[in-house]
Coordinates of N, CA and C in Angstrom, one line a residue:
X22 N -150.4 -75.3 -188.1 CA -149.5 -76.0 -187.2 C -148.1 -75.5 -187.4
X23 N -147.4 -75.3 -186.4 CA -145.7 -75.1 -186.3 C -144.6 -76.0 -187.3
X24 N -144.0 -75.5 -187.9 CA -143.0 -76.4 -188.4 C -142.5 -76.8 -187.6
X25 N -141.9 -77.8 -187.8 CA -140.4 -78.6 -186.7 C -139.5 -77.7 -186.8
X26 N -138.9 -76.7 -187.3 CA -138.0 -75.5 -187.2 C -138.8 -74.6 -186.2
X27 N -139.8 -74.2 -186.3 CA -140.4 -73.3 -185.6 C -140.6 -73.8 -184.1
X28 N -141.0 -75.8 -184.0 CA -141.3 -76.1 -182.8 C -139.7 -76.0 -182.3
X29 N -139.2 -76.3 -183.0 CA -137.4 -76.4 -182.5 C -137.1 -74.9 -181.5
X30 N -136.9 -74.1 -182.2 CA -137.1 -72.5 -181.5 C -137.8 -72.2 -180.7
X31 N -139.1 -72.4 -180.7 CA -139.6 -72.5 -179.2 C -139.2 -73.4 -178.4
X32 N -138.9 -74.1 -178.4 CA -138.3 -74.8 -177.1 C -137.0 -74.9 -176.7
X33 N -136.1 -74.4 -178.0 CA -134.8 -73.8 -177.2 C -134.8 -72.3 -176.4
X34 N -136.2 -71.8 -176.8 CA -136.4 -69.8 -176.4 C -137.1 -70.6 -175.1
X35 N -138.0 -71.3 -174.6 CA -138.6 -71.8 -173.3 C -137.2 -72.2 -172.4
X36 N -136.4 -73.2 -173.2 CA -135.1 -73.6 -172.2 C -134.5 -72.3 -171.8
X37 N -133.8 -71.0 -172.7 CA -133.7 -70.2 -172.4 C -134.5 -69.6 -170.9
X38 N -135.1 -69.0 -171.7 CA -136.2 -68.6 -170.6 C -135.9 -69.2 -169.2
X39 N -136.2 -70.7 -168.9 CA -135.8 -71.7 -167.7 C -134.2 -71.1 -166.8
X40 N -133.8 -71.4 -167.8 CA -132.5 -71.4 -167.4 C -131.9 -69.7 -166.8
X41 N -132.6 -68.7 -167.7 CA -132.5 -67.2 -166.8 C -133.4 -67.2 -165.4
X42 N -134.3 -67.7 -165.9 CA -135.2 -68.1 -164.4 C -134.3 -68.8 -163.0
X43 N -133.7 -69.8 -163.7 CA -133.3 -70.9 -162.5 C -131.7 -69.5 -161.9
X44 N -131.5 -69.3 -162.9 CA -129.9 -68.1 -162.7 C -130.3 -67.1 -161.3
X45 N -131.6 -66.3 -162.1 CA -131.5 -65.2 -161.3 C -132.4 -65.9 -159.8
X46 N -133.1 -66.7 -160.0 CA -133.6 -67.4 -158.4 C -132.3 -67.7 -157.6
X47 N -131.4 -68.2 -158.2 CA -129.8 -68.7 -157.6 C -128.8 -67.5 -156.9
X48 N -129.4 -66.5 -157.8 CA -128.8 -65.1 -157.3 C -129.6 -64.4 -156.6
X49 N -130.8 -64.4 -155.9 CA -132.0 -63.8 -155.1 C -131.5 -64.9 -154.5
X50 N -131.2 -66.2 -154.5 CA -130.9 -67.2 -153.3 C -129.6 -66.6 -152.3
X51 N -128.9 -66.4 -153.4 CA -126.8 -66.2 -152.7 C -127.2 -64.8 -152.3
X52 N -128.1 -63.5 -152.8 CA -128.0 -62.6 -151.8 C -128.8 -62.5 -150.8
X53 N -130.3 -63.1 -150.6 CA -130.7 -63.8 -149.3 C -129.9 -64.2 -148.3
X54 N -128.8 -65.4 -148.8 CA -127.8 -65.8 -148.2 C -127.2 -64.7 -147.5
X55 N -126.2 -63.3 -148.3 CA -125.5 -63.0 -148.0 C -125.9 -62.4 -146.8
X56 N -127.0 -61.4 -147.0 CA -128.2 -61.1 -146.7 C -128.2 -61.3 -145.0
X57 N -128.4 -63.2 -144.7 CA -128.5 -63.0 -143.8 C -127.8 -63.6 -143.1
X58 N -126.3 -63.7 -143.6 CA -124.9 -63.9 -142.6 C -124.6 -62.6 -141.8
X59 N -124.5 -61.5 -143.1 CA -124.7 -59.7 -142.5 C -125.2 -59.5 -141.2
X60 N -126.7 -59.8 -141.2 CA -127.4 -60.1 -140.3 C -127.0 -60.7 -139.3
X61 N -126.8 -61.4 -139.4 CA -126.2 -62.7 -138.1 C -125.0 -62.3 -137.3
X62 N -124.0 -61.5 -138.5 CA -122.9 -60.6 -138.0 C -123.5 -59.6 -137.4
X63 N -124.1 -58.8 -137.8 CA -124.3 -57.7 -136.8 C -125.1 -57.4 -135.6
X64 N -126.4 -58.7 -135.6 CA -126.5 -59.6 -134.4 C -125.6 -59.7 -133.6
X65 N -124.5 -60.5 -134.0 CA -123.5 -61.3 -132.9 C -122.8 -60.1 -132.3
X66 N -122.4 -59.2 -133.1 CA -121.7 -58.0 -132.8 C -122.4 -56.9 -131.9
X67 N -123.6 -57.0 -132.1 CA -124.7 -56.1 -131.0 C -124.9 -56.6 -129.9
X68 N -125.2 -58.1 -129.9 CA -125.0 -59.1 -128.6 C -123.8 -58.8 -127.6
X69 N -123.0 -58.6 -128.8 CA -121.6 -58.8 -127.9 C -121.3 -57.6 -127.0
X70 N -121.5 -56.9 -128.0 CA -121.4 -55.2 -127.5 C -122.3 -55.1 -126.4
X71 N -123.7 -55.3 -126.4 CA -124.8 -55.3 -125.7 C -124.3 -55.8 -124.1
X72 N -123.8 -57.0 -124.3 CA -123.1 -58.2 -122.9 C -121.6 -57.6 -122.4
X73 N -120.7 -56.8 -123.5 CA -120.1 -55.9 -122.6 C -120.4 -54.7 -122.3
X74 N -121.3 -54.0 -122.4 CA -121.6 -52.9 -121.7 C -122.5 -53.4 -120.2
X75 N -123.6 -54.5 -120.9 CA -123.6 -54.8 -119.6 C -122.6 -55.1 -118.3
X76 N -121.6 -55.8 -118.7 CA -121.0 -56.7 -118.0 C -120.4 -55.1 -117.2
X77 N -120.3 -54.0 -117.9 CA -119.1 -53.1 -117.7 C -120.5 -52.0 -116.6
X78 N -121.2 -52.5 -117.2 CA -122.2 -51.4 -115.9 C -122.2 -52.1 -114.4
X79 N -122.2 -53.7 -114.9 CA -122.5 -54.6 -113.6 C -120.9 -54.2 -112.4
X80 N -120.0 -53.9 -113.6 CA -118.8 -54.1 -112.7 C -118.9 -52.8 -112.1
X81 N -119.0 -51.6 -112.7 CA -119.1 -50.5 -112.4 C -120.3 -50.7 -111.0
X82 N -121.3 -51.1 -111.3 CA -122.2 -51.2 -109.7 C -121.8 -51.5 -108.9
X83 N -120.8 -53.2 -109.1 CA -120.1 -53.5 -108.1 C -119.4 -52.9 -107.0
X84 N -118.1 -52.2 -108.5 CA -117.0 -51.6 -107.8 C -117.5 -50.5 -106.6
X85 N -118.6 -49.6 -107.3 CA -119.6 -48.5 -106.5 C -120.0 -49.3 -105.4
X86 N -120.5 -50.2 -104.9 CA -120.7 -51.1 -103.6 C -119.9 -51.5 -103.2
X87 N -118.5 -51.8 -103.7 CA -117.8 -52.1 -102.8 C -116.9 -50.9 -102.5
X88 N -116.8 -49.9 -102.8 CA -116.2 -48.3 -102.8 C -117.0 -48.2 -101.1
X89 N -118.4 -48.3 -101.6 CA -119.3 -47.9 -100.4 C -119.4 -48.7 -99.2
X90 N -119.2 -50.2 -99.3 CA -118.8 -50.8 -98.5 C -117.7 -50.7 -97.3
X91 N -116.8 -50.5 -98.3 CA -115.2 -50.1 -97.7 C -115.5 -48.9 -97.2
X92 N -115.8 -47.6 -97.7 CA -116.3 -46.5 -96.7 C -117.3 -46.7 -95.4
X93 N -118.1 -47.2 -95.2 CA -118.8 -47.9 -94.4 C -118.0 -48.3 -93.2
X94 N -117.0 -49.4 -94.0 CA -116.3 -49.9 -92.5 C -115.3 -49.2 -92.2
X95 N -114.6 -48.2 -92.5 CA -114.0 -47.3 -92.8 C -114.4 -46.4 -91.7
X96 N -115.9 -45.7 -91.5 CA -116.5 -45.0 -90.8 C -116.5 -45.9 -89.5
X97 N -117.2 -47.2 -89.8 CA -117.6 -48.1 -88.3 C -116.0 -47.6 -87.4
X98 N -115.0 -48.4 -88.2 CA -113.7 -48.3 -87.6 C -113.7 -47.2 -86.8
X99 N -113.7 -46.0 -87.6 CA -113.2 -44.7 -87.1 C -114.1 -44.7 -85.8
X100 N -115.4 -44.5 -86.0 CA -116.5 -44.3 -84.8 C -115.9 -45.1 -83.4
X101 N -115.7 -46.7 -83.7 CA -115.1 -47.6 -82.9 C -114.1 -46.8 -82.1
X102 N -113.1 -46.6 -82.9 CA -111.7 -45.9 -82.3 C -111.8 -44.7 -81.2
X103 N -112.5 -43.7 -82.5 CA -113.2 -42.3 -81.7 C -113.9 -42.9 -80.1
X104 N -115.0 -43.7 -80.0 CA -115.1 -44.2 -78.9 C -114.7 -44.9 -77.8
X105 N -113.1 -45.8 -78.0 CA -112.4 -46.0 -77.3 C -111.7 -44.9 -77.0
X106 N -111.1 -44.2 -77.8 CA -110.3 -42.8 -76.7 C -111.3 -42.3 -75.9
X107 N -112.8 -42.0 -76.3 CA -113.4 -41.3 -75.5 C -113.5 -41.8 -73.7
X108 N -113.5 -43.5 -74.3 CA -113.9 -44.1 -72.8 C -112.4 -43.8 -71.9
X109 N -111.7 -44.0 -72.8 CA -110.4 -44.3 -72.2 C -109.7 -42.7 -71.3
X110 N -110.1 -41.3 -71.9 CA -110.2 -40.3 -71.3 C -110.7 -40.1 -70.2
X111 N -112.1 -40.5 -70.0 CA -112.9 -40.9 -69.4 C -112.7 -41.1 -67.9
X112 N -112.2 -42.5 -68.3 CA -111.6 -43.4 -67.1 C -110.4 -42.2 -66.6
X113 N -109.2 -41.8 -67.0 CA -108.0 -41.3 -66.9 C -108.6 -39.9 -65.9
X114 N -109.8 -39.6 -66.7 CA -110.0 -38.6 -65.7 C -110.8 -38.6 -64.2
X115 N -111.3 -39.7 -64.2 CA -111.9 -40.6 -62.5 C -110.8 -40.5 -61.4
X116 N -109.3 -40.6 -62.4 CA -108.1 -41.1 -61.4 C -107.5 -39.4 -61.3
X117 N -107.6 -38.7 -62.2 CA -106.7 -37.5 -62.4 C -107.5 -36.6 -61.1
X118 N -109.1 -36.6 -61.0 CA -109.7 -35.6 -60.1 C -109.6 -35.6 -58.8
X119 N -109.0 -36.8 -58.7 CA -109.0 -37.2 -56.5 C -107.7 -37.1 -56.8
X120 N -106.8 -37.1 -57.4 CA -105.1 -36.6 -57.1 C -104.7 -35.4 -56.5
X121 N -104.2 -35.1 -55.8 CA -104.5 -33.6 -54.3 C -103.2 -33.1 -55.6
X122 N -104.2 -31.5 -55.5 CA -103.4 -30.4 -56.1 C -103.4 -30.2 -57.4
X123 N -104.2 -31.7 -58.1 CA -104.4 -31.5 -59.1 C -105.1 -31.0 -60.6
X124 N -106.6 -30.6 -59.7 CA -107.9 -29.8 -59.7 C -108.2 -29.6 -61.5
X125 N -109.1 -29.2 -61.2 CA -109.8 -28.9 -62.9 C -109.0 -28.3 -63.8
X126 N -107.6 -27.7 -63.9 CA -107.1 -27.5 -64.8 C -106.1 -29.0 -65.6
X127 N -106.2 -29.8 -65.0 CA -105.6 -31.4 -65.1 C -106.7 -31.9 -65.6
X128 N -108.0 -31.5 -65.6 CA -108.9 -32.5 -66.5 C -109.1 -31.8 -67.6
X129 N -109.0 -30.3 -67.4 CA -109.1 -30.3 -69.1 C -107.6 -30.2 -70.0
X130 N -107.0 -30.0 -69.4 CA -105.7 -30.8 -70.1 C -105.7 -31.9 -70.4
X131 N -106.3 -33.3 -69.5 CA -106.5 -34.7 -70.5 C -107.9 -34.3 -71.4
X132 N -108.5 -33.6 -71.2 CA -109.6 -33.5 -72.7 C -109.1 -32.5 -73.6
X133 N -108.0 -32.0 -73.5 CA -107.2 -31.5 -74.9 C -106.5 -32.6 -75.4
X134 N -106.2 -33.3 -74.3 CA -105.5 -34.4 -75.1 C -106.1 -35.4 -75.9
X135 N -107.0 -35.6 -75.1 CA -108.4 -36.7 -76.1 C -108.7 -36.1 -77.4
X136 N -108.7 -34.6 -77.3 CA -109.6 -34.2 -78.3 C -108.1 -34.3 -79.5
X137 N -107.1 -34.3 -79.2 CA -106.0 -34.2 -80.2 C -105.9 -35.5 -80.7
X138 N -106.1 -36.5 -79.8 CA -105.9 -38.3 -80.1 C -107.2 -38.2 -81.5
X139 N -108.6 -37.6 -80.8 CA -109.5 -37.9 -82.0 C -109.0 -37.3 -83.2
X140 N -108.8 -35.9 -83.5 CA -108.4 -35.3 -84.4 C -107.4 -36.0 -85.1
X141 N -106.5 -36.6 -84.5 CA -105.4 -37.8 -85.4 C -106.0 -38.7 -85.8
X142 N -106.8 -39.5 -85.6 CA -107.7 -40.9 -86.4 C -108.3 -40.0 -87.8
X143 N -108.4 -39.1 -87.7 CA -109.2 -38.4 -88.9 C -108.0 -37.9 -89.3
X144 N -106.6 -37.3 -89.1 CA -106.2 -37.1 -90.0 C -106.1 -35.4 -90.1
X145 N -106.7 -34.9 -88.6 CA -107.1 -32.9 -88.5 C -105.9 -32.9 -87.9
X146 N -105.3 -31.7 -88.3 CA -104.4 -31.2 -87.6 C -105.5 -29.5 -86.3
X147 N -105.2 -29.8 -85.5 CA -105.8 -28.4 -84.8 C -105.0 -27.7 -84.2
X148 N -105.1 -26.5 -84.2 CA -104.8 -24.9 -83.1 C -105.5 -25.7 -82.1
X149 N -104.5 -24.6 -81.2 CA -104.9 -24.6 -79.8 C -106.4 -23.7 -79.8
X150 N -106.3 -22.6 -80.4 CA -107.6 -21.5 -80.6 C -108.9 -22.4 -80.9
X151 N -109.1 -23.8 -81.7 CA -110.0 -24.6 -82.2 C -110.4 -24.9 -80.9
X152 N -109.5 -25.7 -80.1 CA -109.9 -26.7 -79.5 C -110.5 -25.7 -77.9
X153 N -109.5 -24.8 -77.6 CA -110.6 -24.1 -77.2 C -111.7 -23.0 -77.1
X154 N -111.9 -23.0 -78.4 CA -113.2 -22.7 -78.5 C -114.2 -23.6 -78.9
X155 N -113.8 -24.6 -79.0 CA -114.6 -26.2 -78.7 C -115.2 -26.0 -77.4
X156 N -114.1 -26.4 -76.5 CA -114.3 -26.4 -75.0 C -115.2 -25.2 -74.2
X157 N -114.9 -24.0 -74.8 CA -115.8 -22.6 -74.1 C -116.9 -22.5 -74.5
X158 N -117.0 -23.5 -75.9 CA -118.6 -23.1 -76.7 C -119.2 -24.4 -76.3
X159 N -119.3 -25.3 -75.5 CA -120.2 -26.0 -74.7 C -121.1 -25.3 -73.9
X160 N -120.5 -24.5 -73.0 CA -121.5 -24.0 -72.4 C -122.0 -23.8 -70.9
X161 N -122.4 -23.1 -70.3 CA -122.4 -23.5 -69.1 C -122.3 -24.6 -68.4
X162 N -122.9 -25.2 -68.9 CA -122.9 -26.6 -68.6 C -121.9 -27.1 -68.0
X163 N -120.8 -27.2 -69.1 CA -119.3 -27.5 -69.5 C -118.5 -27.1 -67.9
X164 N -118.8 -25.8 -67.9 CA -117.7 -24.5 -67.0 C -118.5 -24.9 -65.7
X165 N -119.6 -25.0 -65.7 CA -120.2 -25.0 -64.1 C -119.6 -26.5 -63.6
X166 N -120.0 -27.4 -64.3 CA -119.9 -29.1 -63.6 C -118.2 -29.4 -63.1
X167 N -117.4 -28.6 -64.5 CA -116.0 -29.0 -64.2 C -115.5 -28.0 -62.9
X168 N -115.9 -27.0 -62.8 CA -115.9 -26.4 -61.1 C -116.1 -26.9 -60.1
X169 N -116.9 -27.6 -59.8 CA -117.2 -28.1 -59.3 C -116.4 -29.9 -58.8
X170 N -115.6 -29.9 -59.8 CA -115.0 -31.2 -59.5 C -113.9 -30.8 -58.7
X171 N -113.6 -29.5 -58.2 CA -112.6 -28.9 -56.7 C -112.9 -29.4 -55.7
X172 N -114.4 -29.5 -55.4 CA -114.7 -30.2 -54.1 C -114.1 -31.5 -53.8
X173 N -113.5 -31.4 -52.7 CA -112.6 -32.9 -52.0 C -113.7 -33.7 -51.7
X174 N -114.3 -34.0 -52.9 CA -115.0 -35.2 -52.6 C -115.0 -36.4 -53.7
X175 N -114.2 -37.4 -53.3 CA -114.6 -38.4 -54.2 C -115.8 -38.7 -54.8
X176 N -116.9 -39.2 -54.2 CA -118.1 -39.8 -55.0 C -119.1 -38.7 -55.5
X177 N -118.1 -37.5 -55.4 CA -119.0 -36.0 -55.9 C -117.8 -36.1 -57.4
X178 N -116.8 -35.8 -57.4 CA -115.4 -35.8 -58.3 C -115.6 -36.7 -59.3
X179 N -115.8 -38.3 -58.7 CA -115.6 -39.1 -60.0 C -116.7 -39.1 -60.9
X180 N -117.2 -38.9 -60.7 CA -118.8 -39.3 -61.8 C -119.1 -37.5 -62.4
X181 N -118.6 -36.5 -61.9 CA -118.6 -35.5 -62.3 C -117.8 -35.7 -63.8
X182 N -115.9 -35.8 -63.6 CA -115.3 -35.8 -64.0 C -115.1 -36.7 -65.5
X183 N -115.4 -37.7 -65.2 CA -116.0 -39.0 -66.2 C -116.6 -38.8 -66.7
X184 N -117.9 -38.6 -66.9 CA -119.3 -37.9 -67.1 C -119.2 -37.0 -68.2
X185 N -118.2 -35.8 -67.6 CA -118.0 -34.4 -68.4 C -116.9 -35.0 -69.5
X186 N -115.8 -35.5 -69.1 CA -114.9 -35.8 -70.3 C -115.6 -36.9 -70.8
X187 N -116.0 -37.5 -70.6 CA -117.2 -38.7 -71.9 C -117.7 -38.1 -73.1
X188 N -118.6 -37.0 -72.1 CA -119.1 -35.8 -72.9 C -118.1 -34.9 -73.9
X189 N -117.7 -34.3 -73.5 CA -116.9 -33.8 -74.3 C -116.3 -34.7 -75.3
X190 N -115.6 -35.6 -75.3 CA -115.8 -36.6 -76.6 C -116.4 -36.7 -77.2
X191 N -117.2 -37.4 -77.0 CA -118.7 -37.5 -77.8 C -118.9 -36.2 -79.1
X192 N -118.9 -35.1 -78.1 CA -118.9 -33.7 -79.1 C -117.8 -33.6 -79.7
X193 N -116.7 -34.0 -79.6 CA -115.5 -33.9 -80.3 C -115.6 -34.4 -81.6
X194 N -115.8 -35.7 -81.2 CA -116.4 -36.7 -82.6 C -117.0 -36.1 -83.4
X195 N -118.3 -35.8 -82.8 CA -119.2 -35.0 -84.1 C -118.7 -33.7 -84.5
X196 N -118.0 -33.2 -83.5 CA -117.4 -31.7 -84.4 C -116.3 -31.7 -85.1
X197 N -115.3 -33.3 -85.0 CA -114.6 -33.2 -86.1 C -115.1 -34.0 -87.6
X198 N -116.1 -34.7 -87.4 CA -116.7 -35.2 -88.6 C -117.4 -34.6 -89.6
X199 N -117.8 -33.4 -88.8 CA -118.6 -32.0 -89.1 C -117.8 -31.5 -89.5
X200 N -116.3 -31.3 -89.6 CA -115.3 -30.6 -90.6 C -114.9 -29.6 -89.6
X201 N -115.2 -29.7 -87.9 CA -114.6 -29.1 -87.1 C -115.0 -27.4 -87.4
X202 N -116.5 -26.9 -87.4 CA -116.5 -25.4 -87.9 C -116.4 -24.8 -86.6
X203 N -116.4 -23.6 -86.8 CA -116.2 -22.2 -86.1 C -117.0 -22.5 -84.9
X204 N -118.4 -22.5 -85.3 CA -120.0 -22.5 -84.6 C -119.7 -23.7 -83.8
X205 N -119.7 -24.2 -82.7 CA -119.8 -25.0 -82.0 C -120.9 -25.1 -80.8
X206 N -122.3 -23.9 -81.3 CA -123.1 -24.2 -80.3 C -124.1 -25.4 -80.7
X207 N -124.2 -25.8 -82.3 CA -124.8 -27.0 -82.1 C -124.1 -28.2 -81.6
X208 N -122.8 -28.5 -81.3 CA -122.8 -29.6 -80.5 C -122.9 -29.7 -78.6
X209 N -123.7 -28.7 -78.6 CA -123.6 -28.6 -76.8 C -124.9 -29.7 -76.6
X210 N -125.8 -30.1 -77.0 CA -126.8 -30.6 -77.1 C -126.4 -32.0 -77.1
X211 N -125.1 -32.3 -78.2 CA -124.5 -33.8 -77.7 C -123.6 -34.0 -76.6
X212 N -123.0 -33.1 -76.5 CA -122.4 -32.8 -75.3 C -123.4 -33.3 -74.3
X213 N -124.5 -32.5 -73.9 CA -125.6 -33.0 -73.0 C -125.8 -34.0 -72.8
X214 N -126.0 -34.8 -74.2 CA -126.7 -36.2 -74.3 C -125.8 -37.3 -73.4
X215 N -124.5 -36.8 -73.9 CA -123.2 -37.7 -73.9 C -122.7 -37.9 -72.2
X216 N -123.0 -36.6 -71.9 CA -122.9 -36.5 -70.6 C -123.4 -37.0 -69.7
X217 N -124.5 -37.1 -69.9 CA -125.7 -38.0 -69.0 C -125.3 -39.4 -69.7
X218 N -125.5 -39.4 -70.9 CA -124.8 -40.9 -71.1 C -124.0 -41.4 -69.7
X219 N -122.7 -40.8 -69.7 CA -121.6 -41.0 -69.4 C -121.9 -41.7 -67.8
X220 N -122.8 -40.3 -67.3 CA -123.1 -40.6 -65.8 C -124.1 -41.7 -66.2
X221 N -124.5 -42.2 -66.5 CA -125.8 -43.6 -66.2 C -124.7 -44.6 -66.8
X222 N -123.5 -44.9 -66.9 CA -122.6 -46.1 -66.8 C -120.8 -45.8 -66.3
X223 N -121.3 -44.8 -65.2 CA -120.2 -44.6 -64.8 C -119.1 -45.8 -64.4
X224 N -119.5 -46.7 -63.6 CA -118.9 -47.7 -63.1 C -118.2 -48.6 -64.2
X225 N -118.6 -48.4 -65.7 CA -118.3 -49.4 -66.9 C -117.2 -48.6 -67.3
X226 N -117.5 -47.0 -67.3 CA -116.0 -46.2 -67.7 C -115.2 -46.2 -67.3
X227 N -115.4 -45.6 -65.7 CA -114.2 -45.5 -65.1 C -113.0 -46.7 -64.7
X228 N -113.6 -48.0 -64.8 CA -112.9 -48.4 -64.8 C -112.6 -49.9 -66.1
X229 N -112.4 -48.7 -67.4 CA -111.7 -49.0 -68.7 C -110.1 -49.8 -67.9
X230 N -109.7 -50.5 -68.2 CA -108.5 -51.4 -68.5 C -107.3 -50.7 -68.7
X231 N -107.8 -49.9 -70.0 CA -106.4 -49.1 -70.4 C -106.2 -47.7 -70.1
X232 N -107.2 -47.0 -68.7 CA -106.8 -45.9 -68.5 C -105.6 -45.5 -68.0

């Protein structure tokens, strides 16, 4: 059997024992703790970061849609505009063809003028040499029909004259949108289109308001 000195020592070396036990559980506790505030910080800080990059992509999409937006109506506008001078030429030249003496060199002087009004909405400055070689690279088409508006005939004159400067607009438009190149045989084709447009609502052009 143990002495009472001996039981004494063992159970102050057991209390020991307890008491390094309960210490270093207390310290595995406080750095668990620290452990996982760290955690929680660096969480909250990835969150955060995470929600502003989001937030900074979403604005960035935005701003990109509304950039594209505003260009958009930007374009409608312009097109708008571009096709009121067109109509408005148009009309001016219904009235210019039956005026005695004033013959086909008067109509294409108001479709230089058209074509200079459009080139200002955009912001082109043009030569005379541009615009015509605009005008001579349409095409027979262009040179035959406007000859033809000599004949002293009104209901041969207006719808000629209208028709052709409608058309020529139209191709104006797209060849200054186009960046206005050299080559102007691909817009003879809208030329064409524009033209016959022009003639199947004559009566709606020629008599525009603000000719």
């Amino acid at each position: 059997m143990m002495s009472d000195e001996e039981m004494k020592k063992a159970q102050e070396a057991a209390a020991d024992a307890a008491q390094n036990a309960e210490n270093k559980a207390e310290a595995a506790a406080e750095e668990v703790k620290q452990a996982a505030e760290e955690a929680a910080k660096t969480a909250d800080t990835a969150q955060a970061e995470t929600e502003a990059k989001a937030e900074g992509a979403a604005e960035e999409v935005k701003q990109e849609g509304r950039v594209k937006d505003e260009q958009a109506l930007k374009d409608i506008d312009l097109d708008w505009e571009s096709e009121k001078v067109c109509r408005w030429a148009a009309a001016r030249a219904g009235v210019i063809v039956i005026v005695p003496f004033l013959g086909s060199m008067a109509l294409i002087a108001n479709e230089i003028y058209m074509i200079s009004r459009l080139a200002d909405l955009r912001g082109i400055t043009l030569g005379e040499g541009a615009v015509a070689g605009l005008l001579g690279g349409l095409g027979a088409t262009f040179v035959g029909q406007t000859v033809m508006t000599i004949i002293p005939f009104a209901p041969i004159q207006v719808p000629l004259a209208v028709s052709i400067t409608y058309g020529v607009g139209k191709a104006a438009t797209a060849w200054l949108k186009a960046g206005n190149p050299e080559n102007v045989a691909a817009f003879r084709e809208i030329f064409e289109k524009a033209r016959k447009e022009g003639m199947s609502k004559i009566d709606e052009l020629k008599n525009n308001p603000d000719k």
